mmCIF file with all atom_site columns, C-alpha atoms in Angstrom:
data_model
loop_
_atom_site.group_PDB
_atom_site.id
_atom_site.type_symbol
_atom_site.label_atom_id
_atom_site.label_alt_id
_atom_site.label_comp_id
_atom_site.label_asym_id
_atom_site.label_entity_id
_atom_site.label_seq_id
_atom_site.pdbx_PDB_ins_code
_atom_site.Cartn_x
_atom_site.Cartn_y
_atom_site.Cartn_z
_atom_site.occupancy
_atom_site.B_iso_or_equiv
_atom_site.pdbx_formal_charge
_atom_site.auth_seq_id
_atom_site.auth_comp_id
_atom_site.auth_asym_id
_atom_site.auth_atom_id
_atom_site.pdbx_PDB_model_num
ATOM 1   C CA . UNK A 1 1   ? 18.491  9.303   -2.807  1.00 0.00 ? 33  UNK A CA 1
ATOM 2   C CA . UNK A 1 2   ? 15.017  8.644   -0.352  1.00 0.00 ? 34  UNK A CA 1
ATOM 3   C CA . UNK A 1 3   ? 14.173  4.805   -0.756  1.00 0.00 ? 35  UNK A CA 1
ATOM 4   C CA . UNK A 1 4   ? 13.207  1.641   0.230   1.00 0.00 ? 36  UNK A CA 1
ATOM 5   C CA . UNK A 1 5   ? 15.292  -1.178  -1.216  1.00 0.00 ? 37  UNK A CA 1
ATOM 6   C CA . UNK A 1 6   ? 13.802  -5.106  -1.083  1.00 0.00 ? 38  UNK A CA 1
ATOM 7   C CA . UNK A 1 7   ? 15.822  -7.881  -1.970  1.00 0.00 ? 39  UNK A CA 1
ATOM 8   C CA . UNK A 1 8   ? 16.028  -9.980  -4.104  1.00 0.00 ? 40  UNK A CA 1
ATOM 9   C CA . UNK A 1 9   ? 13.861  -8.835  -6.457  1.00 0.00 ? 41  UNK A CA 1
ATOM 10  C CA . UNK A 1 10  ? 12.392  -12.187 -7.720  1.00 0.00 ? 42  UNK A CA 1
ATOM 11  C CA . UNK A 1 11  ? 12.993  -16.017 -6.380  1.00 0.00 ? 43  UNK A CA 1
ATOM 12  C CA . UNK A 1 12  ? 11.513  -19.133 -6.917  1.00 0.00 ? 44  UNK A CA 1
ATOM 13  C CA . UNK A 1 13  ? 12.447  -21.693 -4.313  1.00 0.00 ? 45  UNK A CA 1
ATOM 14  C CA . UNK A 1 14  ? 10.823  -24.888 -2.713  1.00 0.00 ? 46  UNK A CA 1
ATOM 15  C CA . UNK A 1 15  ? 8.377   -25.832 -0.001  1.00 0.00 ? 47  UNK A CA 1
ATOM 16  C CA . UNK A 1 16  ? 10.263  -26.330 3.001   1.00 0.00 ? 48  UNK A CA 1
ATOM 17  C CA . UNK A 1 17  ? 13.533  -24.221 2.454   1.00 0.00 ? 49  UNK A CA 1
ATOM 18  C CA . UNK A 1 18  ? 14.005  -21.007 4.839   1.00 0.00 ? 50  UNK A CA 1
ATOM 19  C CA . UNK A 1 19  ? 14.623  -17.877 3.149   1.00 0.00 ? 51  UNK A CA 1
ATOM 20  C CA . UNK A 1 20  ? 14.767  -14.285 4.414   1.00 0.00 ? 52  UNK A CA 1
ATOM 21  C CA . UNK A 1 21  ? 13.541  -11.141 1.743   1.00 0.00 ? 53  UNK A CA 1
ATOM 22  C CA . UNK A 1 22  ? 15.628  -7.986  3.058   1.00 0.00 ? 54  UNK A CA 1
ATOM 23  C CA . UNK A 1 23  ? 14.666  -4.487  3.211   1.00 0.00 ? 55  UNK A CA 1
ATOM 24  C CA . UNK A 1 24  ? 15.960  -1.489  3.884   1.00 0.00 ? 56  UNK A CA 1
ATOM 25  C CA . UNK A 1 25  ? 15.003  1.819   4.077   1.00 0.00 ? 57  UNK A CA 1
ATOM 26  C CA . UNK A 1 26  ? 17.039  5.305   4.572   1.00 0.00 ? 58  UNK A CA 1
ATOM 27  C CA . UNK A 1 27  ? 14.499  7.808   5.502   1.00 0.00 ? 59  UNK A CA 1
ATOM 28  C CA . UNK A 1 28  ? 15.146  7.545   9.209   1.00 0.00 ? 60  UNK A CA 1
ATOM 29  C CA . UNK A 1 29  ? 11.130  6.423   9.078   1.00 0.00 ? 61  UNK A CA 1
ATOM 30  C CA . UNK A 1 30  ? 9.814   4.595   12.436  1.00 0.00 ? 62  UNK A CA 1
ATOM 31  C CA . UNK A 1 31  ? 7.372   2.654   10.931  1.00 0.00 ? 63  UNK A CA 1
ATOM 32  C CA . UNK A 1 32  ? 7.655   -0.161  8.604   1.00 0.00 ? 64  UNK A CA 1
ATOM 33  C CA . UNK A 1 33  ? 5.461   -3.040  7.457   1.00 0.00 ? 65  UNK A CA 1
ATOM 34  C CA . UNK A 1 34  ? 5.228   -5.864  4.937   1.00 0.00 ? 66  UNK A CA 1
ATOM 35  C CA . UNK A 1 35  ? 2.641   -6.375  2.409   1.00 0.00 ? 67  UNK A CA 1
ATOM 36  C CA . UNK A 1 36  ? 1.592   -9.347  0.260   1.00 0.00 ? 68  UNK A CA 1
ATOM 37  C CA . UNK A 1 37  ? -0.686  -8.873  -3.061  1.00 0.00 ? 69  UNK A CA 1
ATOM 38  C CA . UNK A 1 38  ? -2.630  -11.648 -4.254  1.00 0.00 ? 70  UNK A CA 1
ATOM 39  C CA . UNK A 1 39  ? -4.841  -11.108 -7.214  1.00 0.00 ? 71  UNK A CA 1
ATOM 40  C CA . UNK A 1 40  ? -8.491  -9.553  -6.683  1.00 0.00 ? 72  UNK A CA 1
ATOM 41  C CA . UNK A 1 41  ? -7.498  -9.121  -2.515  1.00 0.00 ? 73  UNK A CA 1
ATOM 42  C CA . UNK A 1 42  ? -5.219  -6.006  -2.692  1.00 0.00 ? 74  UNK A CA 1
ATOM 43  C CA . UNK A 1 43  ? -2.471  -5.375  -0.716  1.00 0.00 ? 75  UNK A CA 1
ATOM 44  C CA . UNK A 1 44  ? -2.686  -7.169  3.212   1.00 0.00 ? 76  UNK A CA 1
ATOM 45  C CA . UNK A 1 45  ? -0.217  -6.433  5.670   1.00 0.00 ? 77  UNK A CA 1
ATOM 46  C CA . UNK A 1 46  ? 1.734   -9.003  7.172   1.00 0.00 ? 78  UNK A CA 1
ATOM 47  C CA . UNK A 1 47  ? 3.797   -7.797  10.103  1.00 0.00 ? 79  UNK A CA 1
ATOM 48  C CA . UNK A 1 48  ? 4.742   -4.198  10.964  1.00 0.00 ? 80  UNK A CA 1
ATOM 49  C CA . UNK A 1 49  ? 6.986   -2.415  12.966  1.00 0.00 ? 81  UNK A CA 1
ATOM 50  C CA . UNK A 1 50  ? 6.515   1.057   15.145  1.00 0.00 ? 82  UNK A CA 1
ATOM 51  C CA . UNK A 1 51  ? 10.247  1.349   16.278  1.00 0.00 ? 83  UNK A CA 1
ATOM 52  C CA . UNK A 1 52  ? 13.453  -0.782  16.981  1.00 0.00 ? 84  UNK A CA 1
ATOM 53  C CA . UNK A 1 53  ? 12.475  -4.191  19.310  1.00 0.00 ? 85  UNK A CA 1
ATOM 54  C CA . UNK A 1 54  ? 8.216   -3.023  18.555  1.00 0.00 ? 86  UNK A CA 1
ATOM 55  C CA . UNK A 1 55  ? 6.514   -5.383  16.285  1.00 0.00 ? 87  UNK A CA 1
ATOM 56  C CA . UNK A 1 56  ? 3.262   -7.017  15.809  1.00 0.00 ? 88  UNK A CA 1
ATOM 57  C CA . UNK A 1 57  ? 0.963   -8.835  13.290  1.00 0.00 ? 89  UNK A CA 1
ATOM 58  C CA . UNK A 1 58  ? -1.284  -7.603  10.599  1.00 0.00 ? 90  UNK A CA 1
ATOM 59  C CA . UNK A 1 59  ? -4.339  -9.497  8.816   1.00 0.00 ? 91  UNK A CA 1
ATOM 60  C CA . UNK A 1 60  ? -2.176  -12.307 7.090   1.00 0.00 ? 92  UNK A CA 1
ATOM 61  C CA . UNK A 1 61  ? 1.068   -13.336 9.729   1.00 0.00 ? 93  UNK A CA 1
ATOM 62  C CA . UNK A 1 62  ? 0.853   -17.093 9.620   1.00 0.00 ? 94  UNK A CA 1
ATOM 63  C CA . UNK A 1 63  ? 4.036   -18.478 7.914   1.00 0.00 ? 95  UNK A CA 1
ATOM 64  C CA . UNK A 1 64  ? 5.951   -15.042 8.403   1.00 0.00 ? 96  UNK A CA 1
ATOM 65  C CA . UNK A 1 65  ? 8.703   -13.917 10.960  1.00 0.00 ? 97  UNK A CA 1
ATOM 66  C CA . UNK A 1 66  ? 10.065  -10.178 10.967  1.00 0.00 ? 98  UNK A CA 1
ATOM 67  C CA . UNK A 1 67  ? 12.355  -9.040  13.162  1.00 0.00 ? 99  UNK A CA 1
ATOM 68  C CA . UNK A 1 68  ? 13.625  -5.061  13.476  1.00 0.00 ? 100 UNK A CA 1
ATOM 69  C CA . UNK A 1 69  ? 17.073  -5.017  15.233  1.00 0.00 ? 101 UNK A CA 1
ATOM 70  C CA . UNK A 1 70  ? 17.742  -1.540  13.867  1.00 0.00 ? 102 UNK A CA 1
ATOM 71  C CA . UNK A 1 71  ? 15.843  1.061   12.906  1.00 0.00 ? 103 UNK A CA 1
ATOM 72  C CA . UNK A 1 72  ? 16.646  0.936   8.847   1.00 0.00 ? 104 UNK A CA 1
ATOM 73  C CA . UNK A 1 73  ? 15.862  -3.415  7.914   1.00 0.00 ? 105 UNK A CA 1
ATOM 74  C CA . UNK A 1 74  ? 13.218  -5.056  8.577   1.00 0.00 ? 106 UNK A CA 1
ATOM 75  C CA . UNK A 1 75  ? 13.855  -8.527  7.281   1.00 0.00 ? 107 UNK A CA 1
ATOM 76  C CA . UNK A 1 76  ? 10.659  -10.632 6.252   1.00 0.00 ? 108 UNK A CA 1
ATOM 77  C CA . UNK A 1 77  ? 11.255  -14.665 7.375   1.00 0.00 ? 109 UNK A CA 1
ATOM 78  C CA . UNK A 1 78  ? 9.761   -17.815 5.854   1.00 0.00 ? 110 UNK A CA 1
ATOM 79  C CA . UNK A 1 79  ? 11.201  -20.505 7.570   1.00 0.00 ? 111 UNK A CA 1
ATOM 80  C CA . UNK A 1 80  ? 9.169   -23.257 6.111   1.00 0.00 ? 112 UNK A CA 1
ATOM 81  C CA . UNK A 1 81  ? 8.041   -21.811 2.482   1.00 0.00 ? 113 UNK A CA 1
ATOM 82  C CA . UNK A 1 82  ? 4.853   -23.388 1.483   1.00 0.00 ? 114 UNK A CA 1
ATOM 83  C CA . UNK A 1 83  ? 2.794   -23.064 -2.139  1.00 0.00 ? 115 UNK A CA 1
ATOM 84  C CA . UNK A 1 84  ? 0.249   -21.042 -0.783  1.00 0.00 ? 116 UNK A CA 1
ATOM 85  C CA . UNK A 1 85  ? 2.990   -18.060 -0.126  1.00 0.00 ? 117 UNK A CA 1
ATOM 86  C CA . UNK A 1 86  ? 3.971   -17.832 -3.455  1.00 0.00 ? 118 UNK A CA 1
ATOM 87  C CA . UNK A 1 87  ? 2.644   -13.244 -4.042  1.00 0.00 ? 119 UNK A CA 1
ATOM 88  C CA . UNK A 1 88  ? 3.892   -10.593 -4.547  1.00 0.00 ? 120 UNK A CA 1
ATOM 89  C CA . UNK A 1 89  ? 5.558   -8.691  -1.607  1.00 0.00 ? 121 UNK A CA 1
ATOM 90  C CA . UNK A 1 90  ? 5.540   -4.943  -0.647  1.00 0.00 ? 122 UNK A CA 1
ATOM 91  C CA . UNK A 1 91  ? 7.975   -3.551  2.305   1.00 0.00 ? 123 UNK A CA 1
ATOM 92  C CA . UNK A 1 92  ? 7.000   -0.042  3.157   1.00 0.00 ? 124 UNK A CA 1
ATOM 93  C CA . UNK A 1 93  ? 7.539   2.505   5.748   1.00 0.00 ? 125 UNK A CA 1
ATOM 94  C CA . UNK A 1 94  ? 6.888   5.737   6.575   1.00 0.00 ? 126 UNK A CA 1
ATOM 95  C CA . UNK A 1 95  ? 6.905   8.388   9.655   1.00 0.00 ? 127 UNK A CA 1
ATOM 96  C CA . UNK A 1 96  ? 5.393   6.994   12.394  1.00 0.00 ? 128 UNK A CA 1
ATOM 97  C CA . UNK A 1 97  ? 2.275   9.405   11.859  1.00 0.00 ? 129 UNK A CA 1
ATOM 98  C CA . UNK A 1 98  ? -1.151  8.030   10.146  1.00 0.00 ? 130 UNK A CA 1
ATOM 99  C CA . UNK A 1 99  ? -0.841  11.401  7.900   1.00 0.00 ? 131 UNK A CA 1
ATOM 100 C CA . UNK A 1 100 ? 1.903   10.666  6.327   1.00 0.00 ? 132 UNK A CA 1
ATOM 101 C CA . UNK A 1 101 ? 2.607   9.119   2.904   1.00 0.00 ? 133 UNK A CA 1
ATOM 102 C CA . UNK A 1 102 ? 4.452   4.842   2.605   1.00 0.00 ? 134 UNK A CA 1
ATOM 103 C CA . UNK A 1 103 ? 7.333   4.749   0.643   1.00 0.00 ? 135 UNK A CA 1
ATOM 104 C CA . UNK A 1 104 ? 6.945   1.300   -1.218  1.00 0.00 ? 136 UNK A CA 1
ATOM 105 C CA . UNK A 1 105 ? 10.059  -0.911  -2.168  1.00 0.00 ? 137 UNK A CA 1
ATOM 106 C CA . UNK A 1 106 ? 10.370  -2.377  -5.890  1.00 0.00 ? 138 UNK A CA 1
ATOM 107 C CA . UNK A 1 107 ? 8.606   -5.845  -4.595  1.00 0.00 ? 139 UNK A CA 1
ATOM 108 C CA . UNK A 1 108 ? 9.991   -9.203  -4.479  1.00 0.00 ? 140 UNK A CA 1
ATOM 109 C CA . UNK A 1 109 ? 8.165   -11.372 -6.551  1.00 0.00 ? 141 UNK A CA 1
ATOM 110 C CA . UNK A 1 110 ? 8.111   -14.994 -4.588  1.00 0.00 ? 142 UNK A CA 1
ATOM 111 C CA . UNK A 1 111 ? 7.193   -18.369 -5.957  1.00 0.00 ? 143 UNK A CA 1
ATOM 112 C CA . UNK A 1 112 ? 6.979   -21.641 -3.747  1.00 0.00 ? 144 UNK A CA 1
ATOM 113 C CA . UNK A 1 113 ? 7.426   -24.800 -5.714  1.00 0.00 ? 145 UNK A CA 1
ATOM 114 C CA . UNK B 2 1   ? -9.939  -5.914  9.830   1.00 0.00 ? 11  UNK B CA 1
ATOM 115 C CA . UNK B 2 2   ? -11.314 -2.643  8.630   1.00 0.00 ? 12  UNK B CA 1
ATOM 116 C CA . UNK B 2 3   ? -13.382 -2.826  4.807   1.00 0.00 ? 13  UNK B CA 1
ATOM 117 C CA . UNK B 2 4   ? -12.102 -0.102  2.444   1.00 0.00 ? 14  UNK B CA 1
ATOM 118 C CA . UNK B 2 5   ? -14.070 -0.257  -0.677  1.00 0.00 ? 15  UNK B CA 1
ATOM 119 C CA . UNK B 2 6   ? -13.074 0.564   -3.878  1.00 0.00 ? 16  UNK B CA 1
ATOM 120 C CA . UNK B 2 7   ? -15.187 1.089   -6.788  1.00 0.00 ? 17  UNK B CA 1
ATOM 121 C CA . UNK B 2 8   ? -15.486 0.066   -9.760  1.00 0.00 ? 18  UNK B CA 1
ATOM 122 C CA . UNK B 2 9   ? -12.712 -2.835  -10.058 1.00 0.00 ? 19  UNK B CA 1
ATOM 123 C CA . UNK B 2 10  ? -11.626 -1.945  -12.985 1.00 0.00 ? 20  UNK B CA 1
ATOM 124 C CA . UNK B 2 11  ? -12.596 1.108   -15.677 1.00 0.00 ? 21  UNK B CA 1
ATOM 125 C CA . UNK B 2 12  ? -11.955 1.246   -19.774 1.00 0.00 ? 22  UNK B CA 1
ATOM 126 C CA . UNK B 2 13  ? -11.913 4.522   -20.909 1.00 0.00 ? 23  UNK B CA 1
ATOM 127 C CA . UNK B 2 14  ? -11.000 6.135   -23.847 1.00 0.00 ? 24  UNK B CA 1
ATOM 128 C CA . UNK B 2 15  ? -7.731  9.108   -24.644 1.00 0.00 ? 25  UNK B CA 1
ATOM 129 C CA . UNK B 2 16  ? -9.411  12.314  -23.322 1.00 0.00 ? 26  UNK B CA 1
ATOM 130 C CA . UNK B 2 17  ? -12.092 11.504  -21.202 1.00 0.00 ? 27  UNK B CA 1
ATOM 131 C CA . UNK B 2 18  ? -12.464 12.459  -17.588 1.00 0.00 ? 28  UNK B CA 1
ATOM 132 C CA . UNK B 2 19  ? -13.170 9.522   -15.391 1.00 0.00 ? 29  UNK B CA 1
ATOM 133 C CA . UNK B 2 20  ? -13.915 9.161   -11.574 1.00 0.00 ? 30  UNK B CA 1
ATOM 134 C CA . UNK B 2 21  ? -13.809 6.584   -8.606  1.00 0.00 ? 31  UNK B CA 1
ATOM 135 C CA . UNK B 2 22  ? -14.831 5.873   -5.223  1.00 0.00 ? 32  UNK B CA 1
ATOM 136 C CA . UNK B 2 23  ? -13.285 4.493   -1.825  1.00 0.00 ? 33  UNK B CA 1
ATOM 137 C CA . UNK B 2 24  ? -15.764 4.091   0.788   1.00 0.00 ? 34  UNK B CA 1
ATOM 138 C CA . UNK B 2 25  ? -14.410 3.738   4.199   1.00 0.00 ? 35  UNK B CA 1
ATOM 139 C CA . UNK B 2 26  ? -15.772 3.427   8.363   1.00 0.00 ? 36  UNK B CA 1
ATOM 140 C CA . UNK B 2 27  ? -16.750 6.894   9.043   1.00 0.00 ? 37  UNK B CA 1
ATOM 141 C CA . UNK B 2 28  ? -16.244 6.712   12.842  1.00 0.00 ? 38  UNK B CA 1
ATOM 142 C CA . UNK B 2 29  ? -12.780 6.700   13.934  1.00 0.00 ? 39  UNK B CA 1
ATOM 143 C CA . UNK B 2 30  ? -11.176 9.153   10.862  1.00 0.00 ? 40  UNK B CA 1
ATOM 144 C CA . UNK B 2 31  ? -7.796  9.773   11.004  1.00 0.00 ? 41  UNK B CA 1
ATOM 145 C CA . UNK B 2 32  ? -6.541  10.102  7.148   1.00 0.00 ? 42  UNK B CA 1
ATOM 146 C CA . UNK B 2 33  ? -7.273  9.012   3.829   1.00 0.00 ? 43  UNK B CA 1
ATOM 147 C CA . UNK B 2 34  ? -4.454  8.418   1.681   1.00 0.00 ? 44  UNK B CA 1
ATOM 148 C CA . UNK B 2 35  ? -4.402  7.724   -2.429  1.00 0.00 ? 45  UNK B CA 1
ATOM 149 C CA . UNK B 2 36  ? -1.327  5.681   -4.197  1.00 0.00 ? 46  UNK B CA 1
ATOM 150 C CA . UNK B 2 37  ? -0.985  5.144   -7.758  1.00 0.00 ? 47  UNK B CA 1
ATOM 151 C CA . UNK B 2 38  ? 0.433   1.599   -8.960  1.00 0.00 ? 48  UNK B CA 1
ATOM 152 C CA . UNK B 2 39  ? 1.913   1.689   -11.946 1.00 0.00 ? 49  UNK B CA 1
ATOM 153 C CA . UNK B 2 40  ? 2.686   -2.325  -13.687 1.00 0.00 ? 50  UNK B CA 1
ATOM 154 C CA . UNK B 2 41  ? 5.666   -3.646  -12.491 1.00 0.00 ? 51  UNK B CA 1
ATOM 155 C CA . UNK B 2 42  ? 6.281   -0.655  -10.553 1.00 0.00 ? 52  UNK B CA 1
ATOM 156 C CA . UNK B 2 43  ? 5.705   -0.193  -6.654  1.00 0.00 ? 53  UNK B CA 1
ATOM 157 C CA . UNK B 2 44  ? 2.673   2.085   -5.162  1.00 0.00 ? 54  UNK B CA 1
ATOM 158 C CA . UNK B 2 45  ? 3.190   5.784   -5.064  1.00 0.00 ? 55  UNK B CA 1
ATOM 159 C CA . UNK B 2 46  ? 1.443   8.424   -3.383  1.00 0.00 ? 56  UNK B CA 1
ATOM 160 C CA . UNK B 2 47  ? -1.004  10.835  -4.555  1.00 0.00 ? 57  UNK B CA 1
ATOM 161 C CA . UNK B 2 48  ? -2.447  12.252  -1.676  1.00 0.00 ? 58  UNK B CA 1
ATOM 162 C CA . UNK B 2 49  ? -2.609  12.439  1.819   1.00 0.00 ? 59  UNK B CA 1
ATOM 163 C CA . UNK B 2 50  ? -6.147  14.107  3.127   1.00 0.00 ? 60  UNK B CA 1
ATOM 164 C CA . UNK B 2 51  ? -6.939  14.387  6.896   1.00 0.00 ? 61  UNK B CA 1
ATOM 165 C CA . UNK B 2 52  ? -10.067 17.367  6.932   1.00 0.00 ? 62  UNK B CA 1
ATOM 166 C CA . UNK B 2 53  ? -13.693 16.897  5.994   1.00 0.00 ? 63  UNK B CA 1
ATOM 167 C CA . UNK B 2 54  ? -13.836 18.769  2.644   1.00 0.00 ? 64  UNK B CA 1
ATOM 168 C CA . UNK B 2 55  ? -10.363 18.392  2.107   1.00 0.00 ? 65  UNK B CA 1
ATOM 169 C CA . UNK B 2 56  ? -9.456  18.653  -1.779  1.00 0.00 ? 66  UNK B CA 1
ATOM 170 C CA . UNK B 2 57  ? -6.621  18.153  -3.204  1.00 0.00 ? 67  UNK B CA 1
ATOM 171 C CA . UNK B 2 58  ? -4.532  18.310  -6.596  1.00 0.00 ? 68  UNK B CA 1
ATOM 172 C CA . UNK B 2 59  ? -1.612  17.358  -8.687  1.00 0.00 ? 69  UNK B CA 1
ATOM 173 C CA . UNK B 2 60  ? -1.857  18.124  -12.581 1.00 0.00 ? 70  UNK B CA 1
ATOM 174 C CA . UNK B 2 61  ? -4.971  16.436  -13.814 1.00 0.00 ? 71  UNK B CA 1
ATOM 175 C CA . UNK B 2 62  ? -5.920  14.510  -10.865 1.00 0.00 ? 72  UNK B CA 1
ATOM 176 C CA . UNK B 2 63  ? -7.811  15.694  -8.087  1.00 0.00 ? 73  UNK B CA 1
ATOM 177 C CA . UNK B 2 64  ? -9.642  14.205  -5.012  1.00 0.00 ? 74  UNK B CA 1
ATOM 178 C CA . UNK B 2 65  ? -12.130 14.910  -2.390  1.00 0.00 ? 75  UNK B CA 1
ATOM 179 C CA . UNK B 2 66  ? -12.760 13.640  0.906   1.00 0.00 ? 76  UNK B CA 1
ATOM 180 C CA . UNK B 2 67  ? -16.542 13.577  2.765   1.00 0.00 ? 77  UNK B CA 1
ATOM 181 C CA . UNK B 2 68  ? -15.204 12.250  6.278   1.00 0.00 ? 78  UNK B CA 1
ATOM 182 C CA . UNK B 2 69  ? -18.945 12.228  7.842   1.00 0.00 ? 79  UNK B CA 1
ATOM 183 C CA . UNK B 2 70  ? -20.298 9.576   5.048   1.00 0.00 ? 80  UNK B CA 1
ATOM 184 C CA . UNK B 2 71  ? -16.971 7.713   4.698   1.00 0.00 ? 81  UNK B CA 1
ATOM 185 C CA . UNK B 2 72  ? -16.128 8.065   1.068   1.00 0.00 ? 82  UNK B CA 1
ATOM 186 C CA . UNK B 2 73  ? -13.746 9.965   -1.355  1.00 0.00 ? 83  UNK B CA 1
ATOM 187 C CA . UNK B 2 74  ? -13.829 10.467  -5.082  1.00 0.00 ? 84  UNK B CA 1
ATOM 188 C CA . UNK B 2 75  ? -10.321 10.703  -7.387  1.00 0.00 ? 85  UNK B CA 1
ATOM 189 C CA . UNK B 2 76  ? -10.860 12.325  -10.564 1.00 0.00 ? 86  UNK B CA 1
ATOM 190 C CA . UNK B 2 77  ? -9.077  12.809  -13.502 1.00 0.00 ? 87  UNK B CA 1
ATOM 191 C CA . UNK B 2 78  ? -9.426  15.159  -15.900 1.00 0.00 ? 88  UNK B CA 1
ATOM 192 C CA . UNK B 2 79  ? -8.956  14.816  -19.787 1.00 0.00 ? 89  UNK B CA 1
ATOM 193 C CA . UNK B 2 80  ? -6.979  11.002  -19.521 1.00 0.00 ? 90  UNK B CA 1
ATOM 194 C CA . UNK B 2 81  ? -4.294  9.719   -20.900 1.00 0.00 ? 91  UNK B CA 1
ATOM 195 C CA . UNK B 2 82  ? -2.398  6.341   -21.742 1.00 0.00 ? 92  UNK B CA 1
ATOM 196 C CA . UNK B 2 83  ? 0.367   7.443   -19.278 1.00 0.00 ? 93  UNK B CA 1
ATOM 197 C CA . UNK B 2 84  ? -2.996  7.479   -16.668 1.00 0.00 ? 94  UNK B CA 1
ATOM 198 C CA . UNK B 2 85  ? -3.112  3.647   -17.072 1.00 0.00 ? 95  UNK B CA 1
ATOM 199 C CA . UNK B 2 86  ? -2.271  2.289   -13.669 1.00 0.00 ? 96  UNK B CA 1
ATOM 200 C CA . UNK B 2 87  ? -4.303  0.671   -10.747 1.00 0.00 ? 97  UNK B CA 1
ATOM 201 C CA . UNK B 2 88  ? -5.506  3.756   -8.162  1.00 0.00 ? 98  UNK B CA 1
ATOM 202 C CA . UNK B 2 89  ? -5.476  2.287   -4.597  1.00 0.00 ? 99  UNK B CA 1
ATOM 203 C CA . UNK B 2 90  ? -6.940  4.351   -1.611  1.00 0.00 ? 100 UNK B CA 1
ATOM 204 C CA . UNK B 2 91  ? -5.683  3.486   2.258   1.00 0.00 ? 101 UNK B CA 1
ATOM 205 C CA . UNK B 2 92  ? -7.873  4.368   5.532   1.00 0.00 ? 102 UNK B CA 1
ATOM 206 C CA . UNK B 2 93  ? -5.669  5.398   8.410   1.00 0.00 ? 103 UNK B CA 1
ATOM 207 C CA . UNK B 2 94  ? -7.876  4.801   11.487  1.00 0.00 ? 104 UNK B CA 1
ATOM 208 C CA . UNK B 2 95  ? -7.810  7.229   15.012  1.00 0.00 ? 105 UNK B CA 1
ATOM 209 C CA . UNK B 2 96  ? -8.124  4.017   17.015  1.00 0.00 ? 106 UNK B CA 1
ATOM 210 C CA . UNK B 2 97  ? -5.465  1.586   15.450  1.00 0.00 ? 107 UNK B CA 1
ATOM 211 C CA . UNK B 2 98  ? -1.672  1.769   15.359  1.00 0.00 ? 108 UNK B CA 1
ATOM 212 C CA . UNK B 2 99  ? 0.485   4.921   14.444  1.00 0.00 ? 109 UNK B CA 1
ATOM 213 C CA . UNK B 2 100 ? 0.964   4.784   11.026  1.00 0.00 ? 110 UNK B CA 1
ATOM 214 C CA . UNK B 2 101 ? -1.015  1.245   10.135  1.00 0.00 ? 111 UNK B CA 1
ATOM 215 C CA . UNK B 2 102 ? -3.344  1.659   7.290   1.00 0.00 ? 112 UNK B CA 1
ATOM 216 C CA . UNK B 2 103 ? -5.760  -0.271  5.464   1.00 0.00 ? 113 UNK B CA 1
ATOM 217 C CA . UNK B 2 104 ? -6.069  -0.178  1.630   1.00 0.00 ? 114 UNK B CA 1
ATOM 218 C CA . UNK B 2 105 ? -8.596  -1.357  -0.289  1.00 0.00 ? 115 UNK B CA 1
ATOM 219 C CA . UNK B 2 106 ? -8.313  -3.400  -3.400  1.00 0.00 ? 116 UNK B CA 1
ATOM 220 C CA . UNK B 2 107 ? -8.217  -0.452  -5.851  1.00 0.00 ? 117 UNK B CA 1
ATOM 221 C CA . UNK B 2 108 ? -9.623  0.600   -9.078  1.00 0.00 ? 118 UNK B CA 1
ATOM 222 C CA . UNK B 2 109 ? -7.342  -0.780  -12.352 1.00 0.00 ? 119 UNK B CA 1
ATOM 223 C CA . UNK B 2 110 ? -7.651  2.055   -14.786 1.00 0.00 ? 120 UNK B CA 1
ATOM 224 C CA . UNK B 2 111 ? -6.917  1.470   -18.669 1.00 0.00 ? 121 UNK B CA 1
ATOM 225 C CA . UNK B 2 112 ? -6.749  4.403   -20.734 1.00 0.00 ? 122 UNK B CA 1
ATOM 226 C CA . UNK B 2 113 ? -7.066  3.543   -24.362 1.00 0.00 ? 123 UNK B CA 1
ATOM 227 C CA . UNK B 2 114 ? -5.460  5.694   -27.007 1.00 0.00 ? 124 UNK B CA 1
#
């Protein structure tokens, strides 16, 4: 089954404790991205990747890091989480063309206390 | 940051009503317009991807139209059902941006009452 898998689905952590949210897709998509969703603000892009070892900042990259060492995986790293990073996070992938649909992971609800 | 506007922000209708909402986007540098349906506690799922001015897409009771010259798209739901309750997102693909990058609107939250 074609899918994008994120883990964990839910996470509560403390300020400053490094964490990684994993994302994996099995569709051989070149393009992957991370979004955060906050009430009233819609989906905002954090980082994106056009292929292995090619990543770039989205609209809200501060406080996040990513890596793309393999085509299927695109982890999101919070080196020192802060309460303002409490949010719902989505990973998405698509073929590297603008007219192909994006496939989303199940979402990760992160709370930083 | 490109501005993609959706209206209304929320909508409450009775079962059986038909409804429509709007997505506005920059008319220059258009490449593609996507519509997604996002149910509570699930992840967004694609409804339509449109690329040509005048495009019309249909899936069951849901249809969409596209006007790239004036920069808007309409999503129509005919005979709304409670299971249509969801947030509907549009996303704009800009010709000048990185291939694959989409700019999302804030969504229209639809509630259909039985």
